[in-house]
Short mmCIF file of C-alpha atoms and ligand atoms in Angstrom, two decimals:
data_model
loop_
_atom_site.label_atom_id
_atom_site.label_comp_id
_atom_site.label_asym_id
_atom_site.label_seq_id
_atom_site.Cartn_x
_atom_site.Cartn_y
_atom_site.Cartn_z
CA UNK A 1 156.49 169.50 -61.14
CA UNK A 2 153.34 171.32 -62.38
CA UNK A 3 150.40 170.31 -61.62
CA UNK A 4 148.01 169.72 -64.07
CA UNK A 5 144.47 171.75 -63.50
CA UNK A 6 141.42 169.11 -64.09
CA UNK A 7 138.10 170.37 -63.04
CA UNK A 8 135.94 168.57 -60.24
CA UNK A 9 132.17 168.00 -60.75
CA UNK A 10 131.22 165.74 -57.95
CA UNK A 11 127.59 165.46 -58.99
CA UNK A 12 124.85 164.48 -56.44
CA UNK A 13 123.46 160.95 -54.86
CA UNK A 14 126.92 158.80 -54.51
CA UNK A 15 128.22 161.24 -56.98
CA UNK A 16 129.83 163.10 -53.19
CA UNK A 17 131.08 159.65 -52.11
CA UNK A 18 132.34 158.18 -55.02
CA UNK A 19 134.22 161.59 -56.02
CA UNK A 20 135.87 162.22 -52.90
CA UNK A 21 137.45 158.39 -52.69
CA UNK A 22 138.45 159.33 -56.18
CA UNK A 23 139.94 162.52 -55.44
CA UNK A 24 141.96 160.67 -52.31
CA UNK A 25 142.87 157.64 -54.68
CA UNK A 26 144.59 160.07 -57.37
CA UNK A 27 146.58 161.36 -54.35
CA UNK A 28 147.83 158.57 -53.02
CA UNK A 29 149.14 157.67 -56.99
CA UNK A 30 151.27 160.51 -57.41
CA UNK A 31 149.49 162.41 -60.22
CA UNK A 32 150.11 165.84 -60.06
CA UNK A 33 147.06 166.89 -60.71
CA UNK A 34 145.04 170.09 -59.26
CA UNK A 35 141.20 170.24 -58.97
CA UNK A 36 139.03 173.11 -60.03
CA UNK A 37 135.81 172.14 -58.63
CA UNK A 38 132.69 173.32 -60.59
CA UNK A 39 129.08 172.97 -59.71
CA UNK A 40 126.11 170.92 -61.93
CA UNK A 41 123.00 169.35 -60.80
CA UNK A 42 119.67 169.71 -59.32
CA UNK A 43 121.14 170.87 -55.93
CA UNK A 44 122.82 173.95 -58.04
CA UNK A 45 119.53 175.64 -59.41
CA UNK A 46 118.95 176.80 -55.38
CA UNK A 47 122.13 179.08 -56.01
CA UNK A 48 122.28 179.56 -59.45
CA UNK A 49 119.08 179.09 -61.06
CA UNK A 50 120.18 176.74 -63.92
CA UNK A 51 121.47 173.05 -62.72
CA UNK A 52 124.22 173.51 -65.63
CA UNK A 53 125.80 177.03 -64.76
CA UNK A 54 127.55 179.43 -67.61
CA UNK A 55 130.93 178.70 -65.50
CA UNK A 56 130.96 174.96 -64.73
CA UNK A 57 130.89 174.89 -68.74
CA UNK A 58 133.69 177.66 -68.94
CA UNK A 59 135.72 175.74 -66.56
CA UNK A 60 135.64 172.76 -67.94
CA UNK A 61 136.53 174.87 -71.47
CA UNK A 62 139.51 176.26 -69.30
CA UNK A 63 140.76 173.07 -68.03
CA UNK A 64 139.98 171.32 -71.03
CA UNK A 65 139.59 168.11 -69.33
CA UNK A 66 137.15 167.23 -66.48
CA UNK A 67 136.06 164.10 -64.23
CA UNK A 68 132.41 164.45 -63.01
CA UNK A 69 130.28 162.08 -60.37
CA UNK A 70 126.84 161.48 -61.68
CA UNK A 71 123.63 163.30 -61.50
CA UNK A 72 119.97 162.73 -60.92
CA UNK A 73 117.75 163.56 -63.98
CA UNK A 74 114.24 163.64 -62.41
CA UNK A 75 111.53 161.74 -64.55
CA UNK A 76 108.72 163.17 -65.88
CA UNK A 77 109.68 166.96 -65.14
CA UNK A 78 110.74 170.01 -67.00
CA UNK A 79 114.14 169.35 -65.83
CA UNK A 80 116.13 168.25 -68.70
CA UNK A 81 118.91 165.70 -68.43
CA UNK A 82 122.44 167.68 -67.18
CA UNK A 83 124.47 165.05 -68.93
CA UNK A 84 122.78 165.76 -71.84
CA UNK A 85 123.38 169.66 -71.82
CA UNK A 86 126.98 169.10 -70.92
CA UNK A 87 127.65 166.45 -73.66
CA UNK A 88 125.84 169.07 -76.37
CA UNK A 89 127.51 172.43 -74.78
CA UNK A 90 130.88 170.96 -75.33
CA UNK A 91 130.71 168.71 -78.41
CA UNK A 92 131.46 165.33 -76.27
CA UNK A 93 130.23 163.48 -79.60
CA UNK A 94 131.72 160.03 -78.11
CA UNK A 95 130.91 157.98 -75.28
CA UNK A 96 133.54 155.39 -74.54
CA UNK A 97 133.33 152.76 -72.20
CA UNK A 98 135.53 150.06 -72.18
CA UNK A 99 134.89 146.58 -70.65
CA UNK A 100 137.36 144.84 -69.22
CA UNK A 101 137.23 141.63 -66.76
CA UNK A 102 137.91 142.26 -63.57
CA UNK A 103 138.73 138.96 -61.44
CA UNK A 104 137.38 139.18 -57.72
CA UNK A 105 134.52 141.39 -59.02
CA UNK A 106 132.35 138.92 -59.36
CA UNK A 107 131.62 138.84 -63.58
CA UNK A 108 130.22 136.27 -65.18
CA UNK A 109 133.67 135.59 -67.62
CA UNK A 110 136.94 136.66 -67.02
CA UNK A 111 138.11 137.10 -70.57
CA UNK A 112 135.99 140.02 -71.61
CA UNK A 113 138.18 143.04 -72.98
CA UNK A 114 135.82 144.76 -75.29
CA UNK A 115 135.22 148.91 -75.86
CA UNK A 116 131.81 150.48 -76.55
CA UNK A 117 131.84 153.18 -78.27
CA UNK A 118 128.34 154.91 -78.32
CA UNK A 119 127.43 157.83 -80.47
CA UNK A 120 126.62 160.56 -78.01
CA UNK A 121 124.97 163.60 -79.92
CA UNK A 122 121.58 162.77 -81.20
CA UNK A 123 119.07 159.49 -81.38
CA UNK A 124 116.42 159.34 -79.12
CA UNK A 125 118.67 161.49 -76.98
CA UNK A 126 117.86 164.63 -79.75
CA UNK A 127 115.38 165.69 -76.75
CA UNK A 128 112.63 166.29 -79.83
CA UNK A 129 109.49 165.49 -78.30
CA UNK A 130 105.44 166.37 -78.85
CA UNK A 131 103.40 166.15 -75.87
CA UNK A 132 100.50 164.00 -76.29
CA UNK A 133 97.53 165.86 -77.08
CA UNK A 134 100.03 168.74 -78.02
CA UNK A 135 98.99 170.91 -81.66
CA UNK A 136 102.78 169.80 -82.51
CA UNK A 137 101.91 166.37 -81.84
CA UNK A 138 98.29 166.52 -83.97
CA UNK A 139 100.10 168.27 -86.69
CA UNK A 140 102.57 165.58 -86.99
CA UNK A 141 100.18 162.84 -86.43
CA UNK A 142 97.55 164.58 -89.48
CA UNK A 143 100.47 164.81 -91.62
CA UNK A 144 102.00 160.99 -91.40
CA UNK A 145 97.95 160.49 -92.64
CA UNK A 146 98.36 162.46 -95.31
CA UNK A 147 100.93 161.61 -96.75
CA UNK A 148 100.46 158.12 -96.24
CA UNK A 149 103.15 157.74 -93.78
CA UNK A 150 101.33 155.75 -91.20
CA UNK A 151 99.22 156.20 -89.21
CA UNK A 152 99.66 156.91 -85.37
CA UNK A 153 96.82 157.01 -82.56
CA UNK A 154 95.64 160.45 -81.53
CA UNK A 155 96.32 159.80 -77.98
CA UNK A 156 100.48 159.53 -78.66
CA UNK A 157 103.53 161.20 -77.18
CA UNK A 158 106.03 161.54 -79.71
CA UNK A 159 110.10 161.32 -79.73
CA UNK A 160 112.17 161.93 -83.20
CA UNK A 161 114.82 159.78 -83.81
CA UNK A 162 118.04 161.67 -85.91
CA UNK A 163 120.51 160.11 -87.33
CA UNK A 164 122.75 161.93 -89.26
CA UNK A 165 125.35 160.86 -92.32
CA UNK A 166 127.75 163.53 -90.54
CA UNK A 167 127.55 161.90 -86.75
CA UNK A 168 127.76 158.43 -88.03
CA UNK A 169 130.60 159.16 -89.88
CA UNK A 170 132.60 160.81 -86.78
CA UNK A 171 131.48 158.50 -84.07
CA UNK A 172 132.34 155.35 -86.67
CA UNK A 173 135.81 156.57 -87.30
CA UNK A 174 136.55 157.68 -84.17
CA UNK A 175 135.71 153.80 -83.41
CA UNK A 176 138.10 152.93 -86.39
CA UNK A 177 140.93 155.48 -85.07
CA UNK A 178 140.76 154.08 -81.53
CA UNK A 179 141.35 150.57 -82.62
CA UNK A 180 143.94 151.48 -84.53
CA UNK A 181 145.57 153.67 -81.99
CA UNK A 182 144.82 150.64 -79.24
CA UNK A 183 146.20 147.61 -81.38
CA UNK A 184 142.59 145.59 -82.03
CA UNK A 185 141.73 144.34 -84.79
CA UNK A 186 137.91 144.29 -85.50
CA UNK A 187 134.83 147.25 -85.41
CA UNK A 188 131.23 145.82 -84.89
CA UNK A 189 128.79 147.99 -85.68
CA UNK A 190 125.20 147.07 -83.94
CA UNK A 191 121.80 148.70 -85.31
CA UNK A 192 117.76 148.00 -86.26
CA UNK A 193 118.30 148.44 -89.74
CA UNK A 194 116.03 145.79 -90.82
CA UNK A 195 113.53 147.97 -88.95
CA UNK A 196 113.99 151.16 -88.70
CA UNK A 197 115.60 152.06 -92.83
CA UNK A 198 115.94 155.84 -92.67
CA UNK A 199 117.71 155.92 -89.04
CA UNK A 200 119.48 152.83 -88.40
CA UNK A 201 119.61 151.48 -92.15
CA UNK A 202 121.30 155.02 -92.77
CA UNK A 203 123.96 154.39 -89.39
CA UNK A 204 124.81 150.79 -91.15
CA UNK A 205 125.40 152.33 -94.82
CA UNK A 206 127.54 154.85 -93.29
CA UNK A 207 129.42 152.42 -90.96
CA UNK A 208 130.25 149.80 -93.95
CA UNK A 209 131.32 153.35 -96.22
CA UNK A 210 134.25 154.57 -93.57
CA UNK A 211 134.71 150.65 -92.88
CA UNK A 212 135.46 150.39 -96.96
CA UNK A 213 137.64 153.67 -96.57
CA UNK A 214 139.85 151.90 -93.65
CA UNK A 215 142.52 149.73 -93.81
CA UNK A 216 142.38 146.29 -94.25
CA UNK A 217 144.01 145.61 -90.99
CA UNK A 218 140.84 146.13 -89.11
CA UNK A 219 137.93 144.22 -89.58
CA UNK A 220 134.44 145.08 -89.70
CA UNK A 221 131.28 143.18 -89.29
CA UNK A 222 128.11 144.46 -87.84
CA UNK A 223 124.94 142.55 -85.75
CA UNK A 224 121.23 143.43 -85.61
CA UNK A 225 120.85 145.06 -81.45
CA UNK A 226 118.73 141.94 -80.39
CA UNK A 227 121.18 139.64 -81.35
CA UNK A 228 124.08 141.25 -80.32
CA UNK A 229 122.90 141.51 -77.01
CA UNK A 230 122.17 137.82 -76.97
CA UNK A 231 125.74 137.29 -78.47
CA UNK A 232 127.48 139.05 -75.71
CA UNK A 233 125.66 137.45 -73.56
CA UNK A 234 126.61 133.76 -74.57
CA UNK A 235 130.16 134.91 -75.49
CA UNK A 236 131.38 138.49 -75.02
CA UNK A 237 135.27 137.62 -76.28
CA UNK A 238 133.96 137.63 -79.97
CA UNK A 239 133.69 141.45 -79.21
CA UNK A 240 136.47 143.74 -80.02
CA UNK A 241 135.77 147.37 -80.35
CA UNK A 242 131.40 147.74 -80.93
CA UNK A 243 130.02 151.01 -82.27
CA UNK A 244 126.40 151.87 -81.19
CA UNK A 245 123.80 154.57 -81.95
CA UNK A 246 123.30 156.05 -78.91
CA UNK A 247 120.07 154.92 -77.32
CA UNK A 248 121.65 150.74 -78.20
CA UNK A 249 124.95 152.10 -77.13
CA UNK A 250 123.41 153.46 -73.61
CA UNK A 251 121.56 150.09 -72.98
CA UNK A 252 124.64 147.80 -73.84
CA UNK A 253 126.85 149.70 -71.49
CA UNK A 254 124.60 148.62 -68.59
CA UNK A 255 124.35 144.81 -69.87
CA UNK A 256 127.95 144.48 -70.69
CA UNK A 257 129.00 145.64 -67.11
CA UNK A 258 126.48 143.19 -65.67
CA UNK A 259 128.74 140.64 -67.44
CA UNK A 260 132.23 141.52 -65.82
CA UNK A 261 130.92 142.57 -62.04
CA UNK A 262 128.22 145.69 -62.51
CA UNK A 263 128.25 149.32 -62.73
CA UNK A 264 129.84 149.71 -59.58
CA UNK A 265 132.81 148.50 -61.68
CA UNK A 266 132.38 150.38 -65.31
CA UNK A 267 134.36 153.39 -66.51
CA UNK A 268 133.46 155.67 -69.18
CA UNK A 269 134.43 159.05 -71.41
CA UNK A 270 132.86 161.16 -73.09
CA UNK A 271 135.34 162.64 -75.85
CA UNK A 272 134.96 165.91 -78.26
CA UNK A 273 137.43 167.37 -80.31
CA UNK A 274 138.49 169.63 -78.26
CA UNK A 275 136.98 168.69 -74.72
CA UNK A 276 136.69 165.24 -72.22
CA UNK A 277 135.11 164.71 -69.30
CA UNK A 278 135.37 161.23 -67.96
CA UNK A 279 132.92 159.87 -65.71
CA UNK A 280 131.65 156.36 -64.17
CA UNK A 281 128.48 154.36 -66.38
CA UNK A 282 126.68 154.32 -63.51
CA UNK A 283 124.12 157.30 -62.02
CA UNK A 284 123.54 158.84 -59.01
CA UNK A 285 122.19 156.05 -57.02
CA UNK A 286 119.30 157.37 -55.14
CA UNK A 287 118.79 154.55 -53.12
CA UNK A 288 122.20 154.00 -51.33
CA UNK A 289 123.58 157.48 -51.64
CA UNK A 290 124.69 158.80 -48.26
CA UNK A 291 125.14 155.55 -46.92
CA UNK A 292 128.70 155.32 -47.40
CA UNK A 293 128.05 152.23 -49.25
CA UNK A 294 128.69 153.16 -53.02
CA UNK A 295 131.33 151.20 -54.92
CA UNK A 296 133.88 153.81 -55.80
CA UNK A 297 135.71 151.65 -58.28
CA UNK A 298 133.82 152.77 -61.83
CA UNK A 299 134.81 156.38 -60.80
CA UNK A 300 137.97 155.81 -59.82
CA UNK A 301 138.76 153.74 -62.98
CA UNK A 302 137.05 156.95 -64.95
CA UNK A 303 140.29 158.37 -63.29
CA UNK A 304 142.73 156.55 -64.35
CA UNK A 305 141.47 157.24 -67.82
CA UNK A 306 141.81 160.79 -67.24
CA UNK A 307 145.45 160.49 -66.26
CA UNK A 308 146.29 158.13 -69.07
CA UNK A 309 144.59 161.37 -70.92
CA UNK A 310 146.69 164.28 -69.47
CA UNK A 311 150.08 162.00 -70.42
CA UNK A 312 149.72 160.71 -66.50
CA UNK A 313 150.19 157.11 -67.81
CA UNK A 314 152.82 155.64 -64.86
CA UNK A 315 149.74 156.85 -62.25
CA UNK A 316 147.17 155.58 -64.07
CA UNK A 317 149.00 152.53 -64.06
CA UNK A 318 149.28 152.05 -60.39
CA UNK A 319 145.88 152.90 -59.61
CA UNK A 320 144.76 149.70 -62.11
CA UNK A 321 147.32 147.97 -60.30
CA UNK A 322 146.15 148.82 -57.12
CA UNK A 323 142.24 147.92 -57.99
CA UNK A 324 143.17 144.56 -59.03
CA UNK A 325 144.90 144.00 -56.09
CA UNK A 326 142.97 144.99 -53.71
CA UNK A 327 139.90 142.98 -55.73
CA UNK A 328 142.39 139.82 -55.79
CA UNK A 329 143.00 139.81 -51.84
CA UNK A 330 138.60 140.48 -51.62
CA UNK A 331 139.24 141.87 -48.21
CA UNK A 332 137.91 145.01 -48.80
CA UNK A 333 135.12 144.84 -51.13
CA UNK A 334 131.40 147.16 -51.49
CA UNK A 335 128.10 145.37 -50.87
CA UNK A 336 127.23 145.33 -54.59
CA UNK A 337 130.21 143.23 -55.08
CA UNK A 338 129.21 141.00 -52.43
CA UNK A 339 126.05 140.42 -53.56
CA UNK A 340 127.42 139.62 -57.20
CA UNK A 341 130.10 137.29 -55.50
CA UNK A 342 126.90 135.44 -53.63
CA UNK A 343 129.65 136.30 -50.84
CA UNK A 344 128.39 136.28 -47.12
CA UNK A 345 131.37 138.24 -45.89
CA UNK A 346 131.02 141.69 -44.19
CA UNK A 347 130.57 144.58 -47.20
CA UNK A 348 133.28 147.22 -46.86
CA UNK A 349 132.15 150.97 -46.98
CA UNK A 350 132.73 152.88 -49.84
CA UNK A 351 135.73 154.88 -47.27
CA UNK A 352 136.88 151.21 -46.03
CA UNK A 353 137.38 150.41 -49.84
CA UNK A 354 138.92 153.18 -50.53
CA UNK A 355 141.16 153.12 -47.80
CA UNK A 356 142.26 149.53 -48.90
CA UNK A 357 143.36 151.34 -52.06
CA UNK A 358 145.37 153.89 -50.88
CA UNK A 359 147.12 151.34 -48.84
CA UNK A 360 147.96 149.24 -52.03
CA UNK A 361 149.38 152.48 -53.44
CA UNK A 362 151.23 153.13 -50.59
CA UNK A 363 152.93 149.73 -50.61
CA UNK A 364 153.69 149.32 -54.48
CA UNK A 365 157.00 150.64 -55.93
P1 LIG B 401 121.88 153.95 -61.16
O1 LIG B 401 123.06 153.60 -61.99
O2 LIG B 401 122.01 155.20 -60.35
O3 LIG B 401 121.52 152.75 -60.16
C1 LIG B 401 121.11 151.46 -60.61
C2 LIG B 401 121.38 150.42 -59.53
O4 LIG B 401 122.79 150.19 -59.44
C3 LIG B 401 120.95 150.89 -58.13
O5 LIG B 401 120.46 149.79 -57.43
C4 LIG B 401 122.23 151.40 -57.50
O6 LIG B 401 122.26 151.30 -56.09
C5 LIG B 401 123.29 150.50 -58.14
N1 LIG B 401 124.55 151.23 -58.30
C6 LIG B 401 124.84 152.14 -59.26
N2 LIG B 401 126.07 152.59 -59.09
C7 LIG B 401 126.57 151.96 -58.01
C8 LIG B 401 127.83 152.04 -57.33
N3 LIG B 401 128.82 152.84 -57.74
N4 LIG B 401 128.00 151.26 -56.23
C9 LIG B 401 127.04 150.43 -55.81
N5 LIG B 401 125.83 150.32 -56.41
C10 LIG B 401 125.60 151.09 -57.50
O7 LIG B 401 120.64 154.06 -62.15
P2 LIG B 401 119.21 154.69 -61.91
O8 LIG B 401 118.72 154.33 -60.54
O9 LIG B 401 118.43 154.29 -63.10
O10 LIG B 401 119.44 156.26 -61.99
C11 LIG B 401 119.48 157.12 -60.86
C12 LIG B 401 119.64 158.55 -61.38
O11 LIG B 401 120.94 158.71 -61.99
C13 LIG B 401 118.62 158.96 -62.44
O12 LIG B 401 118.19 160.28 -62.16
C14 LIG B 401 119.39 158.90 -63.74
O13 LIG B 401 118.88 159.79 -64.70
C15 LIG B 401 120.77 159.34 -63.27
N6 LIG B 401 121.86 158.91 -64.15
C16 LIG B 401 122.88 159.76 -64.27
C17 LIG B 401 123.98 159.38 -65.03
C18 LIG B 401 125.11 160.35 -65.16
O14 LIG B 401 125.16 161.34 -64.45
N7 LIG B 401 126.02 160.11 -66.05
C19 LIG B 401 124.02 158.12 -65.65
C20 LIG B 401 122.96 157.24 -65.44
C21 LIG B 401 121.87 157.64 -64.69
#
């Protein structure tokens, strides 16, 4: 059978780790898949200059679909976010990370089986900024006075918030289209529209227009961002398929793994028109990386995705299989797992872990 070309980028910090157990794990399931592997991140700009390189984009344009480790986004510098650029250069205008209870891992509830779906392209993400102090900044500042805007202190740093009629629209029907596709039966839409009119009172008008346009069959509601985070804490089943601007969306992803085990354990997509790459919630992990102690699981999951993806369903399948097997037995579990078991057991290394999952493979029909 032909293999299917999917290009690599490992990324940096646990990004090596957690990509090569992934790489290993889609063996052992019996995709046929190939890997192109392409370069990003801050370890790239030694070589070629740029930490997003001409061809890593042109690969994944080639391929069509890739599955990337994460990558460290230095604060404070010059260095603008990688994920970003990618997500722009190849119109990855949803982020999709679904939720899903995982028992073993150590989550607070074990019915949670809910999808985010985060608007990827602009917010506070838009990268428009004025430097404090900046003539951009002063300019802006003098003419919010002027035109009796409001008035903002002299000494401010500046981000613009976007949020377009034309995004909104795409990122709420994609949400719409993907719980139709998927068989659930209700869209939440979260926002600050109370607060902020223009951005988020615009994302809400636009969500309840496509909601209007939809059929019947799918409900629709929507929940102020404060709330709905206290919601989903209390009772995440009353979710179904949530819809966020992207700065909410980016913040819920991290709460709502905390709920079902952590981000050691959360999968993710980000989906264009044309182009996915798939990739883990979680970033590069400065502080264990090289330690051979990363939870390989999010990434892994991110796989599974992919396969589902390419039409690799029956492997995607097993590898699920396999993770909640080798989570029920708890043999083999990572040190963040332990920790959010309140286990005392010996951690398993990221390569003990995945070798515990190639086994599974190994033994299912
Ligand atoms: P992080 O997700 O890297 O880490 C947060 C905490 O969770 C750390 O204590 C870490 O050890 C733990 N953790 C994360 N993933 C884990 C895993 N798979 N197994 C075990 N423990 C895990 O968040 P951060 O520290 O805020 O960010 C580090 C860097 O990653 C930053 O430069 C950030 O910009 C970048 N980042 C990249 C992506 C991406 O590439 N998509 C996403 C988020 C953050």
């Amino acid at each position: 059978m032909a293999k299917r070309t999917v290009t690599l980028i490992p990324g940096d910090g646990i990004g090596l780790e957690t990509s090569a157990a992934m790489q290993r794990v889609v063996e052992a399931s019996g995709a046929a898949i190939a890997w192109e592997v392409a370069e990003a991140g801050a370890h790239t700009m030694e070589n070629c200059g740029t930490p997003l390189p001409d061809s890593t984009i042109e690969a994944v344009k080639r391929n069509g679909v890739a599955i990337k480790g994460p990558i460290t986004t230095p604060v404070g510098t010059g260095f603008r976010s990688v994920n970003v650029a990618l997500r722009r250069a190849l119109g990855l205008y949803v982020c999709l990370r679904p939720v899903l209870s995982l028992p073993g891992a150590g989550g607070r509830y074990d019915d949670v089986d809910m999808v985010i779906v985060r608007e990827n392209s602009e917010d506070l993400y838009a990268g428009i900024e004025f430097e404090e102090g900046s003539q951009a900044a002063r300019d802006l500042i003098r003419f919010c006075e002027e035109t009796g805007a409001g008035a903002i202190r002299p000494d401010s740093g500046i981000s613009v918030k976007p949020i377009s009629v034309t995004a909104t629209r795409d990122i709420v029907e994609y949400a719409f289209d993907y719980a139709a596709k998927h068989g659930r039966t209700k869209v939440t839409a979260v926002h600050k529209a109370n607060i902020m009119k223009h951005s988020d009172g615009l994302f809400l008008r636009v969500a309840r227009e496509v909601a209007e346009e939809r059929a019947a069959s799918i409900g629709f509601d929507d929940r102020i961002v404060d709330a709905f985070c206290m919601n989903m804490v209390v009772d995440p089943s009353q979710f179904d398929v949530v819809v966020f601007p992207n700065l909410y969306g980016d913040i819920a992803s991290d709460l709502a793994a905390g709920l079902v085990g952590g981000l050691g354990i959360a999968p993710g997509a980000n989906i264009g028109k044309r182009y996915a790459v798939f990739e883990a919630v979680h970033g590069s992990a400065p502080d264990i990386a090289g330690q051979d102690k990363a939870n390989p699981t999010a990434q892994i999951l991110s796989a599974a995705m992919m396969l589902d993806h390419v039409g690799e369903r029956v492997a995607a399948e097993r590898i699920r299989r396999a993770v909640r097997a080798v989570y029920a037995d708890g043999k083999y579990l990572t040190a963040d797992i332990r920790k959010a078991t309140r286990s005392s057991e010996r951690a398993a290394r990221c390569s003990e872990f995945t070798a515990a999952l190639e086994e599974a493979l190994e033994q299912m029909d």
